[in-house]
PDB file of C-alpha atoms in Angstrom:
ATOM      1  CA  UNK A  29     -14.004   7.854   7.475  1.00 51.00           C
ATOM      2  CA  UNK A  30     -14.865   9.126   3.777  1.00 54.00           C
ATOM      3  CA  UNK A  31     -12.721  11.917   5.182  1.00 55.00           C
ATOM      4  CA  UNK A  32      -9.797   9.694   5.454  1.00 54.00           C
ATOM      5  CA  UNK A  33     -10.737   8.275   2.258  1.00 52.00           C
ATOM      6  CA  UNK A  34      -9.984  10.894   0.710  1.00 50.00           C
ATOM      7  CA  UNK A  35      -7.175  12.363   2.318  1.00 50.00           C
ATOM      8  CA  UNK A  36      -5.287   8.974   1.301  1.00 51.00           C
ATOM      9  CA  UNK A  37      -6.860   8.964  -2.013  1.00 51.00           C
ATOM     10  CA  UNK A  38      -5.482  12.804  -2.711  1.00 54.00           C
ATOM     11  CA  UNK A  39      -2.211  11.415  -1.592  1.00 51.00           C
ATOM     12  CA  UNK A  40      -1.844   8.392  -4.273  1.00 53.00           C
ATOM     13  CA  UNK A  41      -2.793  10.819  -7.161  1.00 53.00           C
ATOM     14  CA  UNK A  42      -0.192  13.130  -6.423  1.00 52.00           C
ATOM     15  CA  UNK A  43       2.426  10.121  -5.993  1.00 50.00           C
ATOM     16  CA  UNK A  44       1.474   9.197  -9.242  1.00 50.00           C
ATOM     17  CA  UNK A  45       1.518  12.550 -10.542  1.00 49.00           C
ATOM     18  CA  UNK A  46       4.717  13.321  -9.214  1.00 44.00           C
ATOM     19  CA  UNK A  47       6.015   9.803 -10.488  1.00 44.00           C
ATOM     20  CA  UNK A  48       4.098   9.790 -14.100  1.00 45.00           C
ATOM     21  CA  UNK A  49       7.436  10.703 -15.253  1.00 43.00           C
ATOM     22  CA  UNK A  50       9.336   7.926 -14.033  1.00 43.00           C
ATOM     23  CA  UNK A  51       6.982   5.299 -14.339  1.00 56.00           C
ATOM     24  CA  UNK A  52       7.060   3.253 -17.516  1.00 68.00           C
ATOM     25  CA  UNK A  53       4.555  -0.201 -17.317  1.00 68.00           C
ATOM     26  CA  UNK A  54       6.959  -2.782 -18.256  1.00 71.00           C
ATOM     27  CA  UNK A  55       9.242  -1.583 -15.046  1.00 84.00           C
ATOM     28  CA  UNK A  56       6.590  -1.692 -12.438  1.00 90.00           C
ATOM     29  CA  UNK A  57       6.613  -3.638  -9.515  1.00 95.00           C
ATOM     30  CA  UNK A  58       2.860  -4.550  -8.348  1.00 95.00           C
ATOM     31  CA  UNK A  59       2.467  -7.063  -5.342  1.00 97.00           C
ATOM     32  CA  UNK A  60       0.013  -8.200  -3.624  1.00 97.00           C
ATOM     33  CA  UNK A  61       1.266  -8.469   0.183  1.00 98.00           C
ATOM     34  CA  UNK A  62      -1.322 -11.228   1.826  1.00 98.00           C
ATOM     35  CA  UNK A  63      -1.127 -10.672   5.404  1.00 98.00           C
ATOM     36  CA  UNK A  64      -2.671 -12.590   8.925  1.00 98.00           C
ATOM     37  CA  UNK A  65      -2.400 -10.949  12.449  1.00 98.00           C
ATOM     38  CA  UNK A  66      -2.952 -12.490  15.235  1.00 98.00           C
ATOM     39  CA  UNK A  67      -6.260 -11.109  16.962  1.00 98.00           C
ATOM     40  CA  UNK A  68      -4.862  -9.589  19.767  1.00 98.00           C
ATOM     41  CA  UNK A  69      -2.800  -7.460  17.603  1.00 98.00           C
ATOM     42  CA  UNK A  70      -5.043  -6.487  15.337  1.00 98.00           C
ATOM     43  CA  UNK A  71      -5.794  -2.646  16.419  1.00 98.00           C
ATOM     44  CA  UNK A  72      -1.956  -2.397  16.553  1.00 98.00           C
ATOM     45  CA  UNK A  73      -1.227  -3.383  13.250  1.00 98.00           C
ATOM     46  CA  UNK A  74      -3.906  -1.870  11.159  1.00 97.00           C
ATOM     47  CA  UNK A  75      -2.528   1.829  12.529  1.00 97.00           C
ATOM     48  CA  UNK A  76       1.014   0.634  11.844  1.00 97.00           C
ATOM     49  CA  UNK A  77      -0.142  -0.394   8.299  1.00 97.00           C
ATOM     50  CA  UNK A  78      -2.304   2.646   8.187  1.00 96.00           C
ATOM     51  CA  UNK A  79       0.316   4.634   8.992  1.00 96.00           C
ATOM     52  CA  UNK A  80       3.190   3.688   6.314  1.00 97.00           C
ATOM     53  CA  UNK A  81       1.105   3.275   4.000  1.00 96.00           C
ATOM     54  CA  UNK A  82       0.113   7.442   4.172  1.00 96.00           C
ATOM     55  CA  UNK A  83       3.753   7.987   4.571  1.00 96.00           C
ATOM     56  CA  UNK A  84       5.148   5.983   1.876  1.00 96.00           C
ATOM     57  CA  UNK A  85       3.045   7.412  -0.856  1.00 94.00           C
ATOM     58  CA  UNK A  86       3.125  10.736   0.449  1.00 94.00           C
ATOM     59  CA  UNK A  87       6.973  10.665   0.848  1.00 95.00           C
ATOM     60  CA  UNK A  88       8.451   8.330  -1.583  1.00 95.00           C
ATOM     61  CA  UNK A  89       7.819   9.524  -5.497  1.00 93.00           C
ATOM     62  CA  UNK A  90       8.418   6.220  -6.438  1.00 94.00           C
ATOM     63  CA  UNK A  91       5.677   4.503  -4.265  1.00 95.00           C
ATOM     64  CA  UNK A  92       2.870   4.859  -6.982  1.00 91.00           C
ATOM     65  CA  UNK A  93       0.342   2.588  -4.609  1.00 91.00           C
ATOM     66  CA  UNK A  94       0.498   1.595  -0.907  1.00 95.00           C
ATOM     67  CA  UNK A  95      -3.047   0.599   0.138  1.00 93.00           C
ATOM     68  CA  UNK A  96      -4.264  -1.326   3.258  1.00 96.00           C
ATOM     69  CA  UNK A  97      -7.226  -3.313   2.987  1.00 96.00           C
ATOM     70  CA  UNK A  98      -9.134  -5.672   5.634  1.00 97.00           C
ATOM     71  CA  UNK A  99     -11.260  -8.874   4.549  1.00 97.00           C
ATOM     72  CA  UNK A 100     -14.748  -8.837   5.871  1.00 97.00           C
ATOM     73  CA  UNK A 101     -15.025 -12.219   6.388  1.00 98.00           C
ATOM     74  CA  UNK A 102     -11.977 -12.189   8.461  1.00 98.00           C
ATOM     75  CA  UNK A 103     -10.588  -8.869  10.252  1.00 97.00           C
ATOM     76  CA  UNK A 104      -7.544 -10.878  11.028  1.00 98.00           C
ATOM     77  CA  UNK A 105      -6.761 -11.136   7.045  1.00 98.00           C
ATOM     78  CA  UNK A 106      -4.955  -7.952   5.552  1.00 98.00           C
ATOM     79  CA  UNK A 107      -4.348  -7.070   1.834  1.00 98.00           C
ATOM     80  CA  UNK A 108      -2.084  -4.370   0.806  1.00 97.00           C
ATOM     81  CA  UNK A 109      -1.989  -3.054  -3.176  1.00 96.00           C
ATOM     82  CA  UNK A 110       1.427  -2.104  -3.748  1.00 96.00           C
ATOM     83  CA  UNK A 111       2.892  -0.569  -6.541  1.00 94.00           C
ATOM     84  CA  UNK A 112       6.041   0.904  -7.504  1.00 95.00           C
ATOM     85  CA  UNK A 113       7.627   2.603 -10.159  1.00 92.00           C
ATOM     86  CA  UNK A 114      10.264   0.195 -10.455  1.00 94.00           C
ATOM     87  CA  UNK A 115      12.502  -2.763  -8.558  1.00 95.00           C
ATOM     88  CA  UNK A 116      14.782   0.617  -7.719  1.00 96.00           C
ATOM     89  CA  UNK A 117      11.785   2.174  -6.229  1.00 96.00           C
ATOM     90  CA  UNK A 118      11.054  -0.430  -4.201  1.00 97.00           C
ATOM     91  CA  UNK A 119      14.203  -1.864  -2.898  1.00 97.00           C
ATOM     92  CA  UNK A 120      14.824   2.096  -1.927  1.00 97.00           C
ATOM     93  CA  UNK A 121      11.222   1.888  -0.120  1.00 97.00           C
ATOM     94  CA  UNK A 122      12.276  -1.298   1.900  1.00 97.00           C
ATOM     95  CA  UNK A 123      15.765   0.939   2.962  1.00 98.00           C
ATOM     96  CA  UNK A 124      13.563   3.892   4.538  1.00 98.00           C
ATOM     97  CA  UNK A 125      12.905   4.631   8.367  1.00 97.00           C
ATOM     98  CA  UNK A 126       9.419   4.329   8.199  1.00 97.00           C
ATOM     99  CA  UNK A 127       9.217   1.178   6.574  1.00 97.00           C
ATOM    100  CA  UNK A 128      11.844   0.009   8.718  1.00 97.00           C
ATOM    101  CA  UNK A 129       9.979   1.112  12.252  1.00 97.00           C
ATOM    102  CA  UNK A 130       6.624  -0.840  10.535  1.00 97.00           C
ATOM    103  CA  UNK A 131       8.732  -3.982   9.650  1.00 97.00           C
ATOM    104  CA  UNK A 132      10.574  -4.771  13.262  1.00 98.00           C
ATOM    105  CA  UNK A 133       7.340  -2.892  15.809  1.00 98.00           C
ATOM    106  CA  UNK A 134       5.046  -5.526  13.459  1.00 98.00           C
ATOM    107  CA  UNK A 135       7.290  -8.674  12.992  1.00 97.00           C
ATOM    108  CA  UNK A 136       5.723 -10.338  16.268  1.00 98.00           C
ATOM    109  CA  UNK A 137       2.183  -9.710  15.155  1.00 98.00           C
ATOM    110  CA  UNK A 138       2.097 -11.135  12.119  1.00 98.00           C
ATOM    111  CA  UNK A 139       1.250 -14.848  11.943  1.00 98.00           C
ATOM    112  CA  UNK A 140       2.064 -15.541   8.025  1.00 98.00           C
ATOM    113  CA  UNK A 141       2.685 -13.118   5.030  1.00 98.00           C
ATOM    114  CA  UNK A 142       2.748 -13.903   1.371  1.00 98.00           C
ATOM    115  CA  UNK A 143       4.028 -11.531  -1.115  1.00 97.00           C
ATOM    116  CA  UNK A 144       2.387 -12.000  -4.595  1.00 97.00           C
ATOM    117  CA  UNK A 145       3.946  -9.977  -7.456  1.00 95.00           C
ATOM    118  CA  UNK A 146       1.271  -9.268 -10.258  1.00 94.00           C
ATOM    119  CA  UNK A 147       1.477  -8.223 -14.118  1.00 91.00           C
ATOM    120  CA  UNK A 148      -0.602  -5.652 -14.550  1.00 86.00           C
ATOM    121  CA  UNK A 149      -2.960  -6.342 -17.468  1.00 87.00           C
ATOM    122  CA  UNK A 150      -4.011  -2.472 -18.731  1.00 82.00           C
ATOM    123  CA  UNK A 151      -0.877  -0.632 -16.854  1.00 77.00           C
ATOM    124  CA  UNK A 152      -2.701   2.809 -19.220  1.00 77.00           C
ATOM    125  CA  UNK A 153      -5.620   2.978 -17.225  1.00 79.00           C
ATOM    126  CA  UNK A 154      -3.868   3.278 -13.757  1.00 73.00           C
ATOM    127  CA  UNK A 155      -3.718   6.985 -13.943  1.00 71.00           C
ATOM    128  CA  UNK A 156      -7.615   6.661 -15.011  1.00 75.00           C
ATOM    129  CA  UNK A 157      -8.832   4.685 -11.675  1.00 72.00           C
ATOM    130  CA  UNK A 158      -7.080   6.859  -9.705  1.00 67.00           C
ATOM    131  CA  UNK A 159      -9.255  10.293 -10.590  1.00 72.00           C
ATOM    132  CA  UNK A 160     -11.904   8.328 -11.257  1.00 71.00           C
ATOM    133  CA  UNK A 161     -12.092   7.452  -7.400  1.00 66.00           C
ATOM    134  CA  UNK A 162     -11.662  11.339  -6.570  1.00 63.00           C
ATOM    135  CA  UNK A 163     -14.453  12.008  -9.180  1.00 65.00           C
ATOM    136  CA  UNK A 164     -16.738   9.199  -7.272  1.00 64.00           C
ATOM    137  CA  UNK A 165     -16.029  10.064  -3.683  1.00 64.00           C
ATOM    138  CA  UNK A 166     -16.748  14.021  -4.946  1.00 67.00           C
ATOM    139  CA  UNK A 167     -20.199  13.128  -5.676  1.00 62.00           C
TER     140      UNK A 167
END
């Protein structure tokens, strides 16, 4: 697992190191996507989410941030960070195969989804968190 952890953490630093250029604060998109699967999909989903999530960043320059998280009070709740280096980035992210094959193989295993877009308070220190959780999972 911390394996993993870092294979997908690796992967978000160099999307934002290949999109540092691009990237300017006041043109981010950052959403919240608030998700709920029905139970018996659950395993499904999670290695659908799983898996564009590790393709996005690793493909896309302009996906800064695609990560999957699962509440513990409720496996059947799913929250993924998303950021992008701008409304371009991500209305070219919603366009691409992948995301495509995750939207229509998912559709019928998703009971509700919210999509929350966020202002990021301290946009400077993105490029901070991300080494800093590369420096943590080193030690």
């Amino acid at each position: 697992m911390k394996k993993n952890i870092l294979i997908i953490l690796s992967l978000m630093i160099a999307s934002l190191h290949l999109s540092a250029q691009v990237v300017n604060a006041d043109k981010m998109l950052i959403r919240i996507s608030e998700i709920e699967v029905y139970a018996q999909y659950l395993d499904e989903y999670l290695q659908y989410a799983r898996t564009v999530g590790i393709t996005s960043v690793s493909q896309e320059p302009g996906v800064v941030c695609i990560y999957s998280m699962q509440l513990e009070r409720d496996s059947c709740q799913i929250r993924i960070l998303e950021i992008y280096a701008s409304d371009e980035a991500y209305k070219h992210h919603i366009q691409t195969a992948h995301f495509q094959k995750y939207k229509t193989e998912t559709l019928h295993m998703v009971k509700s989804l919210d999509l929350v877009d966020m202002n990021a308070l301290a946009p400077e220190t993105m490029s901070q968190i991300f080494k800093k959780m590369v420096q943590a999972n080193d030690k």
